[in-house]
Coordinates of C-alpha atoms and ligand atoms in Angstrom, one line a residue:
M1324 CA 128.2 82.2 59.2
V1325 CA 131.1 83.3 56.9
P1326 CA 132.0 87.0 57.4
T1327 CA 130.6 88.2 54.0
Y1328 CA 128.1 90.5 55.9
S1329 CA 128.4 93.0 58.6
P1330 CA 124.9 93.1 60.1
A1331 CA 123.7 95.8 62.5
A1332 CA 123.8 95.0 66.2
F1333 CA 120.0 94.7 66.6
I1334 CA 118.0 91.7 65.4
P1335 CA 114.5 92.1 64.1
V1336 CA 112.1 89.5 65.3
R1337 CA 108.7 90.7 64.0
G1338 CA 107.3 93.1 61.4
L1339 CA 104.0 94.5 60.5
G1340 CA 103.6 96.8 57.4
S1341 CA 106.4 99.3 57.6
R1342 CA 107.2 98.8 61.3
V1343 CA 109.7 96.3 62.7
W1344 CA 110.4 95.2 66.3
D1345 CA 113.8 93.9 67.6
Q1346 CA 114.6 91.5 70.3
T1347 CA 114.3 94.2 73.0
G1348 CA 110.9 95.2 71.8
R1349 CA 112.1 98.4 70.2
E1350 CA 110.0 99.6 67.3
L1351 CA 111.6 100.8 64.1
V1352 CA 110.2 102.5 61.0
D1353 CA 111.3 100.5 57.9
F1354 CA 112.4 102.5 54.9
A1355 CA 114.4 99.6 53.5
A1356 CA 111.8 96.8 53.2
G1357 CA 114.6 94.2 53.3
I1358 CA 116.5 95.5 50.3
A1359 CA 113.6 96.7 48.2
T1360 CA 112.3 93.2 48.6
S1361 CA 109.4 93.3 51.1
S1362 CA 107.4 95.2 48.6
V1363 CA 104.0 95.1 50.4
G1364 CA 105.4 95.4 53.9
H1365 CA 105.8 92.8 56.6
A1366 CA 103.2 90.2 57.4
H1367 CA 100.7 91.3 54.8
P1368 CA 97.6 89.1 55.4
H1369 CA 97.1 88.5 51.7
L1370 CA 100.6 87.1 51.4
I1371 CA 100.3 85.0 54.6
K1372 CA 97.0 83.5 53.2
A1373 CA 98.6 82.7 49.8
L1374 CA 101.7 81.1 51.4
T1375 CA 99.9 79.1 54.0
E1376 CA 97.2 77.9 51.7
Q1377 CA 99.8 76.7 49.2
A1378 CA 101.9 75.2 52.0
G1379 CA 98.9 73.1 52.9
R1380 CA 98.6 71.8 49.4
I1381 CA 101.9 71.1 47.7
W1382 CA 105.4 72.7 48.1
H1383 CA 107.6 71.4 45.4
V1384 CA 107.4 68.9 42.6
S1385 CA 110.6 69.7 40.6
N1386 CA 110.5 71.0 37.1
T1387 CA 110.0 67.5 35.7
L1388 CA 106.4 68.2 36.6
A1389 CA 104.5 71.5 36.2
N1390 CA 102.7 73.2 39.0
E1391 CA 99.6 75.4 39.0
P1392 CA 101.0 78.5 40.8
A1393 CA 103.9 78.7 38.3
I1394 CA 101.6 78.5 35.3
R1395 CA 99.3 81.1 36.9
L1396 CA 102.2 83.6 37.7
A1397 CA 103.8 83.1 34.3
S1398 CA 100.5 83.8 32.6
R1399 CA 100.0 87.0 34.6
L1400 CA 103.5 88.3 33.9
I1401 CA 102.9 87.7 30.2
E1402 CA 99.6 89.4 30.3
A1403 CA 101.0 92.4 32.0
T1404 CA 104.2 92.9 29.9
F1405 CA 105.8 92.7 26.5
A1406 CA 106.9 89.1 27.3
E1407 CA 105.5 85.8 25.9
K1408 CA 107.7 83.4 27.9
V1409 CA 109.0 83.3 31.5
F1410 CA 111.8 81.3 33.1
F1411 CA 111.6 81.1 36.9
A1412 CA 114.7 81.2 39.2
N1413 CA 115.2 81.7 43.0
S1414 CA 117.0 85.0 43.0
G1415 CA 118.0 88.0 40.9
G1416 CA 121.4 86.7 40.2
E1417 CA 120.0 83.5 38.9
A1418 CA 117.5 85.3 36.7
N1419 CA 120.3 87.3 35.2
E1420 CA 122.5 84.2 34.8
A1421 CA 119.6 82.8 32.7
A1422 CA 119.3 86.0 30.7
F1423 CA 123.0 86.3 29.9
K1424 CA 123.2 82.6 28.9
L1425 CA 120.1 83.2 26.8
V1426 CA 121.5 86.1 24.8
R1427 CA 124.7 84.3 24.2
R1428 CA 122.9 81.2 23.0
Y1429 CA 120.5 83.2 20.8
A1430 CA 123.4 84.9 19.0
H1431 CA 125.3 81.6 18.8
D1432 CA 122.4 79.8 17.2
K1433 CA 121.1 82.5 15.0
F1434 CA 124.3 84.3 13.9
G1435 CA 127.3 82.1 14.8
P1436 CA 129.9 82.0 17.6
E1437 CA 131.6 85.3 16.6
K1438 CA 128.6 87.3 17.9
N1439 CA 129.2 87.1 21.6
E1440 CA 130.1 90.5 23.0
I1441 CA 128.0 91.7 25.9
I1442 CA 128.0 95.4 26.4
A1443 CA 127.3 96.4 30.0
F1444 CA 127.9 99.6 32.1
K1445 CA 130.3 100.8 34.7
N1446 CA 128.9 100.8 38.2
G1447 CA 126.2 98.4 37.1
F1448 CA 125.1 95.6 39.4
H1449 CA 123.7 92.3 38.3
G1450 CA 124.2 89.8 41.1
R1451 CA 127.0 87.8 42.7
T1452 CA 127.4 84.7 40.6
F1453 CA 130.7 84.7 38.6
F1454 CA 129.0 85.6 35.3
T1455 CA 126.8 88.3 36.8
V1456 CA 129.7 90.0 38.7
S1457 CA 131.7 89.9 35.5
V1458 CA 128.8 91.6 33.6
G1459 CA 128.4 94.0 36.5
G1460 CA 130.7 97.0 36.3
Q1461 CA 132.3 97.0 39.7
S1462 CA 135.7 95.5 40.1
K1463 CA 135.3 95.3 43.9
Y1464 CA 132.8 92.5 43.3
S1465 CA 134.4 90.7 40.3
D1466 CA 138.2 90.8 41.0
G1467 CA 140.3 88.3 42.9
F1468 CA 138.5 85.2 41.8
G1469 CA 140.7 84.1 39.0
P1470 CA 140.0 84.3 35.3
K1471 CA 136.7 85.9 34.4
P1472 CA 134.3 85.0 31.6
G1473 CA 135.4 87.0 28.6
G1474 CA 133.6 88.9 25.9
I1475 CA 132.2 91.6 28.2
T1476 CA 132.8 95.4 27.7
H1477 CA 131.9 98.1 30.2
L1478 CA 131.0 101.5 28.9
T1479 CA 129.9 104.7 30.6
F1480 CA 126.3 104.7 31.7
N1481 CA 124.1 107.4 29.9
D1482 CA 126.9 108.1 27.4
L1483 CA 125.1 107.8 24.0
T1484 CA 128.2 108.6 21.9
E1485 CA 130.4 106.0 23.6
L1486 CA 127.7 103.3 23.0
E1487 CA 127.3 104.3 19.4
N1488 CA 131.0 104.2 18.8
H1489 CA 131.5 100.9 20.4
I1490 CA 128.5 98.7 19.5
S1491 CA 129.1 96.4 16.4
D1492 CA 127.7 93.4 14.7
K1493 CA 129.7 91.3 17.2
T1494 CA 127.6 92.6 20.0
C1495 CA 125.0 90.0 21.1
A1496 CA 123.4 92.1 23.9
V1497 CA 123.4 95.4 25.7
V1498 CA 122.6 94.9 29.4
L1499 CA 121.6 97.7 31.8
E1500 CA 119.6 98.7 34.8
P1501 CA 117.1 101.4 33.8
V1502 CA 117.9 103.0 37.2
Q1503 CA 121.3 101.9 38.5
G1504 CA 120.5 100.7 42.0
E1505 CA 123.3 99.4 44.1
S1506 CA 125.8 102.0 42.9
G1507 CA 123.7 105.1 43.8
I1508 CA 120.1 105.3 42.4
L1509 CA 121.1 106.8 39.0
P1510 CA 118.2 106.8 36.5
A1511 CA 119.1 106.3 32.8
S1512 CA 118.1 109.2 30.5
R1513 CA 115.2 108.4 28.2
E1514 CA 117.4 109.4 25.2
F1515 CA 120.0 106.9 26.3
L1516 CA 117.5 104.0 26.5
L1517 CA 116.0 105.1 23.1
K1518 CA 119.4 105.1 21.6
A1519 CA 120.3 101.7 23.0
R1520 CA 117.1 100.3 21.6
E1521 CA 117.8 101.8 18.1
L1522 CA 121.4 100.6 18.1
C1523 CA 120.4 97.1 19.2
N1524 CA 117.9 96.9 16.4
K1525 CA 120.5 98.1 13.9
H1526 CA 123.2 95.5 15.0
K1527 CA 120.7 92.7 15.8
A1528 CA 121.7 92.7 19.4
L1529 CA 119.3 92.0 22.2
L1530 CA 118.4 94.7 24.8
V1531 CA 118.4 93.3 28.3
F1532 CA 116.8 95.3 31.2
D1533 CA 117.8 94.2 34.7
E1534 CA 114.6 95.3 36.5
I1535 CA 115.4 93.3 39.6
Q1536 CA 115.3 96.4 41.8
T1537 CA 113.2 98.7 39.6
G1538 CA 110.4 96.2 38.8
I1539 CA 107.1 95.2 40.4
G1540 CA 105.9 98.7 41.0
R1541 CA 109.0 100.1 42.7
C1542 CA 109.4 102.9 40.2
G1543 CA 105.7 103.7 39.9
H1544 CA 104.9 101.4 37.0
L1545 CA 104.8 97.6 37.0
Y1546 CA 108.2 97.7 35.3
S1547 CA 110.2 100.9 34.7
Y1548 CA 110.5 100.3 31.0
M1549 CA 106.8 101.3 30.9
H1550 CA 107.8 104.6 32.4
F1551 CA 110.6 105.2 29.9
G1552 CA 108.6 103.9 27.0
V1553 CA 111.4 101.7 25.7
T1554 CA 110.8 97.9 25.5
P1555 CA 113.6 95.4 26.0
D1556 CA 113.9 92.0 24.5
V1557 CA 114.8 90.3 27.8
L1558 CA 113.8 91.5 31.3
T1559 CA 114.8 90.2 34.7
S1560 CA 112.7 90.5 37.8
A1561 CA 113.2 89.4 41.4
K1562 CA 113.4 91.3 44.8
G1563 CA 109.9 92.8 45.1
L1564 CA 108.3 90.0 43.1
G1565 CA 108.3 87.7 46.1
G1566 CA 107.4 90.3 48.7
G1567 CA 110.3 88.9 50.8
F1568 CA 110.1 85.3 49.6
P1569 CA 112.9 84.3 47.3
I1570 CA 112.0 84.2 43.6
G1571 CA 113.4 85.4 40.3
A1572 CA 112.0 85.5 36.8
M1573 CA 113.4 86.1 33.3
L1574 CA 110.9 87.4 30.8
T1575 CA 111.3 87.4 27.0
T1576 CA 109.6 86.8 23.6
A1577 CA 108.7 83.4 22.2
E1578 CA 111.1 83.8 19.3
I1579 CA 114.1 84.4 21.6
A1580 CA 113.0 81.8 24.2
S1581 CA 112.9 79.2 21.5
V1582 CA 116.7 78.8 21.7
F1583 CA 116.4 77.7 25.3
S1584 CA 115.2 74.2 24.1
F1585 CA 114.7 71.2 26.4
G1586 CA 117.8 70.7 28.6
T1587 CA 119.7 73.9 27.7
H1588 CA 119.1 75.5 31.1
G1589 CA 117.3 74.7 34.3
S1590 CA 116.9 75.1 38.1
T1591 CA 115.8 72.6 40.8
F1592 CA 113.8 75.0 42.9
G1593 CA 113.0 77.8 40.3
G1594 CA 109.3 78.2 39.9
N1595 CA 108.4 76.2 43.0
A1596 CA 104.8 76.4 44.0
L1597 CA 105.3 78.3 47.3
A1598 CA 107.3 81.1 45.7
C1599 CA 104.9 81.4 42.7
A1600 CA 101.8 81.5 44.9
V1601 CA 103.4 84.4 46.9
G1602 CA 104.4 86.2 43.7
D1603 CA 100.9 85.9 42.4
A1604 CA 99.6 87.5 45.6
V1605 CA 102.1 90.3 45.3
L1606 CA 100.8 91.1 41.8
D1607 CA 97.2 91.2 43.2
L1608 CA 98.3 94.0 45.5
L1609 CA 100.7 96.0 43.4
N1610 CA 99.7 95.7 39.8
T1611 CA 96.7 98.0 40.1
E1612 CA 96.6 101.6 38.8
S1613 CA 95.8 102.9 42.3
A1614 CA 98.7 101.2 43.9
L1615 CA 101.1 102.4 41.2
A1616 CA 99.8 106.0 41.4
K1617 CA 100.3 105.9 45.1
V1618 CA 104.0 104.9 44.6
R1619 CA 104.5 107.8 42.2
A1620 CA 102.9 110.3 44.6
D1621 CA 104.7 108.9 47.7
G1622 CA 108.1 109.1 45.8
E1623 CA 107.5 112.7 44.9
F1624 CA 106.4 113.5 48.4
I1625 CA 109.6 112.0 50.0
R1626 CA 111.9 113.6 47.4
G1627 CA 110.2 117.0 48.1
R1628 CA 110.6 116.6 51.9
L1629 CA 114.3 115.6 51.4
R1630 CA 114.9 118.7 49.3
E1631 CA 113.4 120.8 52.2
L1632 CA 115.7 119.0 54.6
Q1633 CA 118.6 119.6 52.3
A1634 CA 118.0 123.4 52.5
K1635 CA 118.5 123.0 56.3
C1636 CA 121.5 120.7 56.5
D1637 CA 123.5 121.1 53.3
L1638 CA 124.3 117.4 53.3
F1639 CA 123.2 116.4 49.8
T1640 CA 124.1 117.4 46.2
E1641 CA 121.1 115.7 44.7
I1642 CA 117.8 114.0 45.6
R1643 CA 117.0 111.6 42.9
G1644 CA 115.3 108.3 41.9
L1645 CA 112.0 107.1 40.5
G1646 CA 108.9 106.2 42.5
L1647 CA 109.8 104.7 45.8
L1648 CA 113.4 104.1 44.9
V1649 CA 114.9 107.2 46.5
G1650 CA 118.5 108.3 46.5
A1651 CA 120.1 111.2 48.4
A1652 CA 123.6 111.8 47.1
L1653 CA 126.1 113.2 49.6
T1654 CA 128.2 116.4 49.0
D1655 CA 132.0 116.1 48.7
K1656 CA 132.4 116.9 52.4
Y1657 CA 130.4 113.8 53.4
K1658 CA 131.6 111.5 50.6
G1659 CA 132.0 107.9 51.9
Q1660 CA 129.7 108.5 54.9
S1661 CA 126.5 106.8 53.6
R1662 CA 126.9 103.8 56.0
S1663 CA 127.6 106.1 59.0
I1664 CA 124.3 107.9 58.2
V1665 CA 122.5 104.6 58.0
Q1666 CA 123.9 103.8 61.5
A1667 CA 122.7 107.2 62.7
C1668 CA 119.2 106.4 61.4
E1669 CA 119.2 103.1 63.3
K1670 CA 119.9 105.1 66.5
Q1671 CA 116.7 107.0 65.8
S1672 CA 114.9 103.7 65.1
L1673 CA 114.7 104.1 61.4
I1674 CA 116.0 101.4 59.0
A1675 CA 117.5 103.0 55.9
L1676 CA 120.0 101.8 53.3
A1677 CA 123.1 102.9 51.6
A1678 CA 123.5 102.6 47.8
G1679 CA 127.3 102.7 47.6
P1680 CA 129.5 104.8 49.8
D1681 CA 128.1 108.2 48.7
V1682 CA 124.3 107.8 48.5
V1683 CA 121.6 107.2 51.2
R1684 CA 118.8 105.0 49.8
F1685 CA 115.1 104.6 50.8
A1686 CA 113.2 101.7 49.4
P1687 CA 110.2 101.3 51.7
S1688 CA 107.2 99.0 51.3
L1689 CA 105.2 100.2 48.3
L1690 CA 102.1 100.1 50.5
I1691 CA 103.6 102.3 53.3
S1692 CA 101.1 104.6 55.0
Q1693 CA 101.4 108.3 54.9
A1694 CA 101.8 108.3 58.7
D1695 CA 104.8 105.9 58.5
I1696 CA 106.4 108.1 55.8
V1697 CA 106.0 111.2 57.9
E1698 CA 107.3 109.5 61.1
G1699 CA 110.2 108.0 59.1
L1700 CA 111.2 111.3 57.7
E1701 CA 111.1 113.0 61.1
R1702 CA 113.4 110.3 62.4
F1703 CA 115.6 110.8 59.4
E1704 CA 115.9 114.5 60.1
K1705 CA 117.0 113.8 63.7
A1706 CA 119.5 111.2 62.5
V1707 CA 121.0 113.6 59.9
F1708 CA 121.5 116.4 62.5
A1709 CA 123.0 113.9 65.0
F1710 CA 125.3 112.5 62.3
Q1711 CA 126.5 116.0 61.4
E1712 CA 127.2 116.8 65.0
T1713 CA 129.3 113.7 65.5
F1714 CA 131.0 114.2 62.2
A1715 CA 132.0 117.8 63.1
T1716 CA 133.3 116.7 66.5
A1717 CA 135.3 113.9 65.0
K1718 CA 136.9 116.4 62.6
K1719 CA 138.2 118.6 65.4
Ligands
LIG2146 C1 119.7 92.8 44.0 C2 120.0 92.9 42.5 C3 120.5 91.8 41.8 C4 120.9 90.5 42.5 O1 119.8 89.8 43.1 P1 120.0 88.6 44.1 O2 118.6 88.2 44.4 O3 120.8 89.2 45.3 O4 120.8 87.6 43.4 C5 120.7 91.9 40.5 N1 120.5 93.1 39.8 C6 120.0 94.2 40.5 C7 119.7 95.4 39.7 C8 119.8 94.1 41.8 O5 119.3 95.2 42.4

């Protein structure tokens, strides 16, 4: 495999709920759930049933034909959200690629070619295709690949004045993550989202929420826009939607979707029957008031425990996030150490994540048990103290 990744030394071979076993039989507590993807935990019987039943019927027919699971899943997403139309893809990046092409085409067809500016935000992350790294606000992902797609401006996240000063009638869309994920679990302020909505209306620009990480219950509501009370025009979903099976979706209104007429965009595998059958089963489990209430309560519990730990170790400046998307931001002294802490967690048989160099991230299964949460937090505490000891010795 090309060296784009740097995987840990252990290899997981089996999972059940929020526990994972490696090749040596060692058991780990999973606070990562893939990367916020295995949203109902590993080997959930309801997902295995949905996948295997569909596997026995029909896998793939291409998009020249319709398939029942895709129609079913699209209908459910529409019923549960502001959306009236869905486009299926295989990943988050592809869902965003569709969204960014859609907003450009909409402005082009309705207002003319001059209206093409996409406003996005510094430290945003929208995927790894060339258009999506270009809209994403991190040069480490977008630079060094030759000329980038133009017409994209990056502003400061949560800065209302900068957005107000910059947006114009040439803006076709404002694109953001309601909680910036990869760059450090940074929630938008409600005021910022309200202002973005108001300014988009004023300038006839579309508001795009990338909910690939925040969606499907991760933040304690089916989509986080429901928490903030600000409705976008276009929303992208992936990660948790497939519970570990690759799928992406772009949601929008019928009026906006109308510019994506026959032949304007497409995907060979997007919306295949297997992926959609699994997505449908994920919604069975997660789109219920009790599951979502549990996510909110578990998130508060974990953040509370991390704040108690903070009082003992003085490692973090801030414990933040929404629902079961949890970020612990490191103090200046420990800046750049998030990956070392994740490694220390692994030594204590806990799988955690970094969100950039300065933030430790937890994104466990949304169905994680209280016992697994408590066990994982105990292991995290041990990992933190072990890390601090090694760090102090290395400094001497
Ligand atoms: C993970 C992620 C993506 C990219 O999804 P892929 O499935 O890796 O293409 C895009 N946007 C956000 C907010 C993400 O967290």
